[in-house]
Short mmCIF file of C-alpha atoms in Angstrom, two decimals:
data_model
loop_
_atom_site.label_atom_id
_atom_site.label_comp_id
_atom_site.label_asym_id
_atom_site.label_seq_id
_atom_site.Cartn_x
_atom_site.Cartn_y
_atom_site.Cartn_z
CA MET V 1 -3.44 28.48 -13.14
CA ASN V 2 -2.29 30.33 -10.05
CA HIS V 3 -4.64 33.21 -10.51
CA VAL V 4 -7.60 30.86 -10.51
CA SER V 5 -6.79 29.64 -7.07
CA THR V 6 -6.14 33.17 -5.96
CA ALA V 7 -9.53 34.08 -7.36
CA LEU V 8 -11.18 31.44 -5.28
CA LEU V 9 -9.37 32.50 -2.16
CA GLN V 10 -10.29 36.06 -2.99
CA ALA V 11 -13.92 35.05 -3.41
CA LEU V 12 -13.80 33.49 -0.01
CA SER V 13 -12.08 36.40 1.65
CA ASP V 14 -14.53 38.86 0.12
CA THR V 15 -17.01 37.62 2.63
CA GLY V 16 -14.42 38.14 5.30
CA LYS V 17 -14.33 34.62 6.63
CA THR V 18 -11.13 33.02 5.34
CA SER V 19 -8.25 33.62 7.66
CA THR V 20 -4.73 34.20 6.44
CA GLY V 21 -3.64 31.13 8.41
CA GLU V 22 -5.83 28.97 6.27
CA ALA V 23 -4.46 30.56 3.12
CA VAL V 24 -0.93 29.85 4.31
CA LEU V 25 -1.93 26.26 5.06
CA PHE V 26 -3.39 25.87 1.60
CA TRP V 27 -0.34 27.30 -0.11
CA CYS V 28 1.88 24.99 1.90
CA LEU V 29 -0.14 21.87 1.22
CA ALA V 30 -1.13 22.47 -2.39
CA PRO V 31 2.44 22.39 -3.80
CA ILE V 32 3.14 19.27 -1.77
CA MET V 33 0.08 17.57 -3.18
CA VAL V 34 0.75 18.62 -6.75
CA LEU V 35 4.38 17.55 -6.47
CA ALA V 36 3.31 14.21 -5.08
CA GLY V 37 0.80 13.88 -7.91
CA ILE V 38 3.51 14.58 -10.48
CA GLY V 39 5.69 12.10 -8.64
CA LEU V 40 2.96 9.53 -9.14
CA LEU V 41 3.55 10.02 -12.84
CA VAL V 42 7.30 9.62 -12.80
CA VAL V 43 8.35 7.27 -10.01
CA LYS V 44 9.27 3.79 -11.12
CA LYS V 45 8.36 1.67 -8.13
CA ALA V 46 4.77 1.05 -7.17
CA VAL V 47 5.56 1.31 -3.45
CA HIS V 48 6.91 4.83 -3.90
CA ALA V 49 3.74 5.71 -5.79
CA ALA V 50 1.66 4.37 -2.91
CA LEU V 51 3.63 6.48 -0.42
CA LEU V 52 3.08 9.56 -2.58
CA VAL V 53 -0.65 8.88 -2.70
CA ILE V 54 -0.68 8.53 1.09
CA THR V 55 0.98 11.96 1.29
CA ILE V 56 -1.77 13.40 -0.88
CA MET V 57 -4.49 11.75 1.19
CA ILE V 58 -3.17 13.11 4.48
CA SER V 59 -2.75 16.59 3.01
CA LEU V 60 -6.32 16.41 1.75
CA ALA V 61 -7.53 15.40 5.20
CA ILE V 62 -5.79 18.41 6.70
CA LEU V 63 -7.40 20.65 4.09
CA TYR V 64 -10.82 19.16 4.85
CA ILE V 65 -10.41 19.83 8.52
CA ALA V 66 -9.20 23.36 7.82
CA GLN V 67 -12.34 23.93 5.76
CA GLY V 68 -14.55 22.88 8.62
CA ALA V 69 -15.31 19.40 7.37
CA VAL V 70 -13.92 17.81 10.51
CA PHE V 71 -15.78 14.54 10.23
CA LEU V 72 -14.93 14.07 6.58
CA GLY V 73 -11.28 14.78 7.36
CA MET V 74 -11.13 12.08 9.98
CA VAL V 75 -12.99 9.66 7.72
CA GLN V 76 -10.49 10.48 5.01
CA VAL V 77 -7.60 9.53 7.26
CA VAL V 78 -9.27 6.34 8.46
CA VAL V 79 -10.67 5.16 5.15
CA TYR V 80 -8.01 6.23 2.70
CA THR V 81 -4.70 6.12 4.50
CA GLY V 82 -5.86 3.47 6.95
CA ALA V 83 -7.81 1.10 4.76
CA VAL V 84 -7.53 1.79 1.06
CA MET V 85 -3.82 2.51 0.86
CA MET V 86 -3.03 -0.37 3.20
CA LEU V 87 -5.04 -2.56 0.83
CA PHE V 88 -2.94 -1.22 -2.02
CA LEU V 89 0.24 -2.06 -0.15
CA PHE V 90 -0.99 -5.56 0.71
CA VAL V 91 -1.80 -6.24 -2.92
CA LEU V 92 1.59 -4.83 -3.89
CA MET V 93 3.18 -7.35 -1.56
CA LEU V 94 1.07 -10.14 -3.06
CA VAL V 95 1.77 -9.18 -6.63
CA GLY V 96 5.44 -8.42 -6.15
CA VAL V 97 7.05 -5.24 -4.95
CA ASP V 98 10.01 -5.33 -7.30
CA GLY V 99 7.96 -5.35 -10.47
CA SER V 100 8.85 -1.98 -11.92
CA ASP V 101 7.08 -0.37 -14.82
CA SER V 102 8.04 -1.03 -18.40
CA LEU V 103 8.70 2.10 -20.41
CA VAL V 104 8.06 0.57 -23.82
CA GLU V 105 5.20 2.12 -25.70
CA THR V 106 2.78 -0.42 -27.09
CA ILE V 107 0.61 2.17 -28.78
CA ARG V 108 2.59 4.65 -30.86
CA GLY V 109 2.67 8.12 -29.36
CA GLN V 110 0.54 7.06 -26.43
CA ARG V 111 2.63 9.07 -24.00
CA TRP V 112 2.22 12.33 -25.85
CA ILE V 113 -1.46 11.76 -26.49
CA ALA V 114 -1.98 11.07 -22.78
CA LEU V 115 -0.04 14.18 -21.78
CA LEU V 116 -2.01 16.26 -24.28
CA ALA V 117 -5.29 14.83 -23.00
CA GLY V 118 -4.25 15.58 -19.42
CA ILE V 119 -3.36 19.18 -20.22
CA GLY V 120 -6.57 19.60 -22.19
CA LEU V 121 -8.59 18.23 -19.31
CA ALA V 122 -6.85 20.62 -16.93
CA CYS V 123 -7.68 23.56 -19.23
CA VAL V 124 -11.32 22.50 -19.50
CA LEU V 125 -11.67 22.11 -15.74
CA VAL V 126 -10.03 25.45 -15.04
CA GLY V 127 -12.36 27.07 -17.54
CA VAL V 128 -15.36 25.53 -15.82
CA VAL V 129 -14.22 26.68 -12.41
CA LEU V 130 -13.52 30.17 -13.75
CA LYS V 131 -17.01 30.44 -15.16
CA ALA V 132 -18.67 29.01 -12.08
CA VAL V 133 -21.02 31.40 -10.35
CA TYR V 134 -20.49 31.54 -6.65
CA SER V 135 -23.50 31.91 -4.47
CA PRO V 136 -24.16 35.50 -3.45
CA GLN V 137 -23.99 34.88 0.25
CA GLY V 138 -20.49 33.45 -0.10
CA PHE V 139 -19.01 31.44 2.67
CA THR V 140 -21.45 31.01 5.49
CA ALA V 141 -21.16 29.10 8.68
CA VAL V 142 -23.39 26.07 8.74
CA ALA V 143 -26.12 26.49 11.27
CA VAL V 144 -25.67 23.23 13.10
CA ASP V 145 -24.14 22.57 16.48
CA ASN V 146 -21.23 20.63 15.12
CA ASN V 147 -20.11 19.00 11.94
CA PRO V 148 -20.79 15.29 12.62
CA GLN V 149 -24.30 16.04 13.83
CA GLY V 150 -25.12 18.04 10.75
CA ILE V 151 -23.78 15.33 8.51
CA ALA V 152 -25.77 12.71 10.41
CA GLN V 153 -28.94 14.74 9.96
CA ILE V 154 -28.35 14.97 6.24
CA LEU V 155 -27.24 11.37 5.74
CA PHE V 156 -29.97 9.76 7.80
CA GLY V 157 -32.60 12.32 6.92
CA HIS V 158 -32.71 13.44 3.37
CA TYR V 159 -30.31 10.94 1.85
CA VAL V 160 -31.21 7.85 3.83
CA PHE V 161 -32.13 5.84 0.74
CA ALA V 162 -28.91 6.71 -1.03
CA PHE V 163 -27.11 5.82 2.18
CA GLU V 164 -28.69 2.36 2.21
CA VAL V 165 -27.94 1.85 -1.47
CA VAL V 166 -24.32 2.77 -0.88
CA GLY V 167 -24.15 0.34 2.02
CA ALA V 168 -25.52 -2.41 -0.21
CA LEU V 169 -22.89 -1.45 -2.79
CA LEU V 170 -20.13 -1.89 -0.22
CA VAL V 171 -21.42 -5.29 0.85
CA THR V 172 -21.68 -6.34 -2.78
CA ALA V 173 -18.15 -5.15 -3.43
CA ALA V 174 -16.82 -7.11 -0.48
CA LEU V 175 -18.63 -10.24 -1.65
CA GLY V 176 -17.36 -9.67 -5.18
CA ALA V 177 -13.80 -9.44 -3.91
CA LEU V 178 -14.29 -12.69 -2.00
CA VAL V 179 -15.63 -14.42 -5.11
CA LEU V 180 -12.93 -13.00 -7.36
CA THR V 181 -10.03 -13.97 -5.15
CA HIS V 182 -11.44 -17.34 -4.16
CA ARG V 183 -9.46 -20.26 -5.46
CA GLN V 184 -10.54 -23.84 -5.54
CA ARG V 185 -8.22 -26.24 -3.78
CA LEU V 186 -6.57 -28.57 -6.25
CA THR V 187 -4.72 -30.75 -3.74
CA PRO V 188 -6.02 -32.23 -0.47
CA ARG V 189 -5.42 -30.13 2.60
CA VAL V 190 -2.23 -31.05 4.48
CA GLY V 191 -3.01 -31.11 8.18
CA GLN V 192 -1.19 -32.24 11.29
CA LYS V 193 -2.05 -35.91 10.78
CA GLU V 194 -0.84 -35.93 7.19
CA ARG V 195 2.41 -34.24 8.16
CA ALA V 196 3.03 -36.77 10.95
CA ASP V 197 2.29 -39.67 8.61
CA ALA V 198 4.69 -38.28 6.04
CA ARG V 199 7.42 -37.97 8.68
CA VAL V 200 6.99 -41.57 9.82
CA ALA V 201 6.95 -42.77 6.21
CA ALA V 202 10.16 -40.86 5.51
CA GLY V 203 11.86 -42.66 8.40
CA ALA V 204 12.58 -39.58 10.49
CA ILE V 205 13.48 -39.88 14.16
CA LEU V 206 10.23 -39.85 16.11
CA THR V 207 11.63 -39.60 19.62
CA PRO V 208 13.35 -36.50 20.97
CA LEU V 209 16.92 -36.10 19.78
CA PRO V 210 19.67 -37.22 22.18
CA ALA V 211 21.17 -34.43 24.26
CA PRO V 212 24.77 -33.46 23.48
CA GLY V 213 27.45 -34.85 25.72
CA VAL V 214 25.40 -37.72 27.13
CA TYR V 215 27.67 -40.61 28.13
CA ALA V 216 30.62 -38.71 26.73
CA ARG V 217 33.41 -37.38 28.90
CA HIS V 218 32.33 -33.80 28.27
CA ASN V 219 28.92 -32.14 28.40
CA ALA V 220 29.58 -29.07 26.25
CA MET V 221 26.99 -28.26 23.61
CA ASP V 222 29.34 -28.96 20.72
CA VAL V 223 30.38 -32.39 21.93
CA PRO V 224 28.30 -35.14 20.37
CA ALA V 225 26.65 -37.69 22.61
CA LEU V 226 27.84 -41.28 22.51
CA GLY V 227 25.46 -43.94 21.36
CA PRO V 228 25.04 -47.28 23.11
CA ASP V 229 27.75 -48.61 20.82
CA GLY V 230 30.18 -45.94 21.93
CA GLN V 231 30.05 -44.09 18.60
CA PRO V 232 29.40 -40.33 18.59
CA LEU V 233 25.93 -39.24 17.42
CA ASP V 234 26.04 -36.25 15.11
CA ILE V 235 22.36 -35.41 15.53
CA SER V 236 22.84 -34.73 19.24
CA VAL V 237 24.67 -31.48 18.48
CA PRO V 238 22.27 -28.56 18.00
CA ARG V 239 21.47 -27.88 14.37
CA VAL V 240 22.67 -24.30 14.52
CA LEU V 241 26.14 -25.39 15.65
CA ARG V 242 26.25 -28.00 12.91
CA ILE V 243 25.28 -25.50 10.23
CA ARG V 244 27.84 -22.99 11.46
CA GLY V 245 30.49 -25.71 11.53
CA GLN V 246 31.08 -25.15 15.26
CA GLU V 247 30.60 -28.72 16.40
CA ALA V 248 33.50 -30.70 17.68
CA ASP V 249 34.59 -33.16 15.03
CA ALA V 250 33.15 -36.58 15.84
CA GLN V 251 36.19 -38.58 14.71
CA GLU V 252 38.61 -36.22 16.41
CA PHE V 253 36.58 -36.35 19.57
CA ALA V 254 36.53 -40.15 19.52
CA ALA V 255 40.31 -40.06 19.23
CA ARG V 256 40.44 -37.61 22.14
CA ILE V 257 38.33 -40.00 24.23
CA ASP V 258 40.77 -42.75 23.44
CA ARG V 259 43.61 -40.49 24.55
CA VAL V 260 41.72 -39.68 27.76
CA LEU V 261 41.15 -43.33 28.39
CA ALA V 262 44.84 -43.94 27.72
CA GLY V 263 45.70 -41.35 30.40
CA GLY V 264 46.79 -38.48 28.11
CA SER V 265 45.50 -34.97 28.43
CA ALA V 266 42.88 -34.04 25.89
CA GLY V 267 43.29 -30.66 24.28
CA ARG V 268 40.30 -28.47 24.12
CA GLY V 269 38.87 -28.63 20.63
CA GLN V 270 38.87 -25.33 18.88
CA ALA V 271 35.60 -24.32 17.36
CA VAL V 272 35.77 -22.67 14.03
CA ARG V 273 33.98 -19.39 14.20
CA GLN V 274 32.78 -17.95 10.98
CA HIS V 275 32.32 -14.27 10.84
CA PRO V 276 29.17 -13.10 9.16
CA GLY V 277 29.82 -11.56 5.76
CA GLU V 278 30.30 -7.86 5.42
CA LEU V 279 27.21 -5.80 6.02
CA ARG V 280 25.13 -5.43 2.96
CA ASP V 281 23.96 -2.01 1.91
CA GLY V 282 20.25 -2.13 2.63
CA CYS V 283 19.00 1.11 1.17
CA ASP V 284 18.09 1.28 -2.47
CA GLY V 285 18.09 5.03 -2.86
CA GLY V 286 14.69 6.54 -3.66
CA GLN V 287 14.79 8.96 -6.48
CA PRO V 288 13.83 12.46 -5.46
CA VAL V 289 11.21 14.17 -7.53
CA SER V 290 11.88 17.70 -8.59
CA LEU V 291 9.92 19.75 -11.05
CA SER V 292 10.40 23.36 -11.81
CA THR V 293 6.87 24.50 -12.37
CA ILE V 294 4.50 24.40 -9.46
CA SER V 295 0.94 25.18 -10.26
CA CYS V 296 -1.39 24.98 -7.39
CA TRP V 297 -4.88 24.20 -8.37
CA ARG V 298 -6.73 21.26 -6.99
CA ARG V 299 -8.27 20.47 -10.36
CA PHE V 300 -4.74 19.94 -11.47
CA LEU V 301 -4.74 16.93 -9.19
CA PHE V 302 -7.66 15.52 -11.12
CA SER V 303 -5.95 15.86 -14.45
CA LEU V 304 -2.80 14.41 -12.93
CA GLY V 305 -4.80 11.40 -11.86
CA ALA V 306 -6.32 11.10 -15.31
CA THR V 307 -2.90 11.31 -16.92
CA THR V 308 -1.67 8.65 -14.55
CA VAL V 309 -4.49 6.39 -15.64
CA LEU V 310 -3.61 7.00 -19.26
CA LEU V 311 0.15 6.76 -18.89
CA ARG V 312 1.08 4.14 -16.38
CA ARG V 313 1.21 0.46 -17.18
CA ASN V 314 1.25 -1.10 -13.77
CA ALA V 315 -2.40 -1.78 -13.04
CA ILE V 316 -1.99 -0.89 -9.38
CA ILE V 317 -0.56 2.52 -10.15
CA VAL V 318 -3.44 3.04 -12.57
CA PHE V 319 -5.80 2.45 -9.68
CA MET V 320 -3.92 4.98 -7.60
CA GLY V 321 -4.57 7.46 -10.40
CA VAL V 322 -8.28 6.74 -10.17
CA GLU V 323 -8.12 7.35 -6.43
CA LEU V 324 -6.43 10.67 -7.08
CA MET V 325 -9.23 11.74 -9.42
CA LEU V 326 -11.92 10.79 -6.93
CA ASN V 327 -10.16 12.65 -4.14
CA ALA V 328 -9.79 15.79 -6.19
CA THR V 329 -13.52 15.59 -6.79
CA ASN V 330 -14.08 15.24 -3.06
CA LEU V 331 -11.99 18.30 -2.30
CA THR V 332 -13.98 20.30 -4.79
CA LEU V 333 -17.22 19.06 -3.26
CA VAL V 334 -16.11 20.11 0.20
CA THR V 335 -14.98 23.50 -1.00
CA PHE V 336 -18.21 24.23 -2.79
CA ALA V 337 -20.16 22.92 0.17
CA ARG V 338 -18.38 25.49 2.22
CA ILE V 339 -18.88 28.28 -0.26
CA HIS V 340 -22.58 27.57 -0.38
CA GLY V 341 -22.84 27.11 3.33
CA ASP V 342 -24.47 23.74 2.82
CA LEU V 343 -23.42 20.48 4.36
CA THR V 344 -24.90 18.46 1.48
CA GLY V 345 -21.62 18.65 -0.39
CA GLN V 346 -19.91 16.75 2.35
CA MET F 1 -21.82 13.88 -1.57
CA ALA F 2 -18.17 13.46 -0.70
CA PHE F 3 -19.07 10.55 1.55
CA PHE F 4 -20.83 8.77 -1.26
CA VAL F 5 -17.89 9.37 -3.55
CA MET F 6 -15.66 7.91 -0.85
CA VAL F 7 -17.78 4.79 -0.47
CA VAL F 8 -17.92 4.25 -4.22
CA ALA F 9 -14.14 4.71 -4.34
CA ALA F 10 -13.64 2.15 -1.60
CA ALA F 11 -15.89 -0.37 -3.33
CA GLU F 12 -14.11 0.23 -6.61
CA VAL F 13 -10.72 -0.29 -4.97
CA VAL F 14 -11.82 -3.55 -3.38
CA VAL F 15 -13.18 -5.01 -6.61
CA GLY F 16 -10.38 -3.61 -8.78
CA LEU F 17 -7.60 -4.90 -6.60
CA SER F 18 -9.20 -8.33 -6.38
CA ILE F 19 -9.43 -8.39 -10.17
CA ILE F 20 -5.74 -7.50 -10.32
CA VAL F 21 -4.91 -10.30 -7.90
CA ALA F 22 -6.99 -12.76 -9.93
CA ILE F 23 -5.30 -11.69 -13.16
CA PHE F 24 -1.90 -11.89 -11.54
CA ARG F 25 -2.61 -15.43 -10.40
CA THR F 26 -3.45 -16.67 -13.86
CA ARG F 27 -1.04 -14.61 -15.95
CA ARG F 28 1.82 -13.91 -13.51
CA SER F 29 1.88 -10.24 -14.43
CA ALA F 30 0.21 -7.05 -13.26
CA SER F 31 1.07 -5.03 -16.33
CA VAL F 32 -1.79 -3.56 -18.29
CA ASP F 33 -0.10 -4.46 -21.56
CA ASP F 34 -0.26 -8.17 -20.88
CA VAL F 35 -4.00 -8.24 -20.45
CA ASN F 36 -4.96 -8.71 -24.08
CA LEU F 37 -7.29 -11.69 -24.03
CA LEU F 38 -9.86 -9.82 -26.09
CA LYS F 39 -7.35 -9.16 -28.85
CA ASN F 40 -6.87 -11.82 -31.47
#
C-alpha cells in the first residue's frame, strides 16, 4: 500500500507545490495514526481506546492544517478532541471504566470474517484511489483571501440550505439525547426540608455538638467535654480523632480527673497513632502496542475503523470505530479538495 | 463536505451514546452481545 501513498505525494509534487517538509510531516503522522488505529483493535480497556482515538484526531487536525485547511483543523480539535471524545469519556465513566471486553466469540468465526472483510475493504478502497483520475491542473492554491472566509462563502452561499438542514439535525440529535436519557422519577424528591425532618425523626442531636474540653480540666482536642452530670461526652471529640482512635479514653480520663482532684499528678494520655498502610501501587500498566508491519495509507484507517466496528463487543469502542471511519473520509475529502483546488471538499 | 460529515458524526455520537446509556441503565451492560431483545 506504500506505493499508493507515494503515488499521491508524487502526483502532488508533480505540480511543484508539495514541500518536502509536508511529506516528512505526513510520514511521521501516518504511522502514528495507523498504529493507533490498530491499537484500537487490540487494546482491552475502553479508556485506552479513547486515548488512541484522541491521538488520531489530533494527528488528523495537524494534517488538515498542513494541507491548508486551517479552519477545518481547528474545528477538528475543538469538536472531536474537545467535545466528542470528552463525551465518550463521560459516558465511559457513567457506564463503568473497568468493564473490559469479552473475547468469547458468539458467532463462529466472526473474528476471521471481520478481518477478511476489513482487508477486502482496504483492497477495494486502494483500488478505487489508484484508478481515480486527478484533475489536470493538480494542486492549486484557492483564490480566496484566507481559508475561513472561503469556507464561509461556500457554506453560507451555495450550501446554505444544507447548512440549515444540518443545524436542524444537530438540534434534533440533542433533543433525542435528552429524551433518550431522561428518566422518570420513581421516588419523591428529597430536599432540605425532608432531610431535616428525617434527622429530627431519627433523634439526632439538633444543636451544635459540645466543644471538647469544656468543663474538663484540660482543653486539648482529644479530651472529651464533661456533661452537666460530670460524665465525659464522647461526641465532643472531633469525629476524625474518634475514627483514628486518637481520642483520650473517656473512662481513663475520668479516673485521671479523680486523681487530679485527689491531688495526684495526672499523666499525659498517650494517643495511639496509626500509620497509614503501605502505599498502594497506583499504576495498572498500559499494554504497549507494537506491530511489525506499518502501512501508511489513510484509507487503511477507514478499513481499520470498519474492522473495529465488526470486531469489538463494547458498544462504546464500536462507536469509536465509526468515528474513525468518518474521519478517514474527512481526510480524503480535504485531500481531494486540495488536489482540485476547490474549497467545496472542506 | 467535511464539515457536514463532521456535524453528522457529532449528531450520531450524541444519539448513539445516549442509546448506550439508556441500554446500560436497563440491562446493566454495555456489551453488544447482551443486546438481543429481538432474538427469541
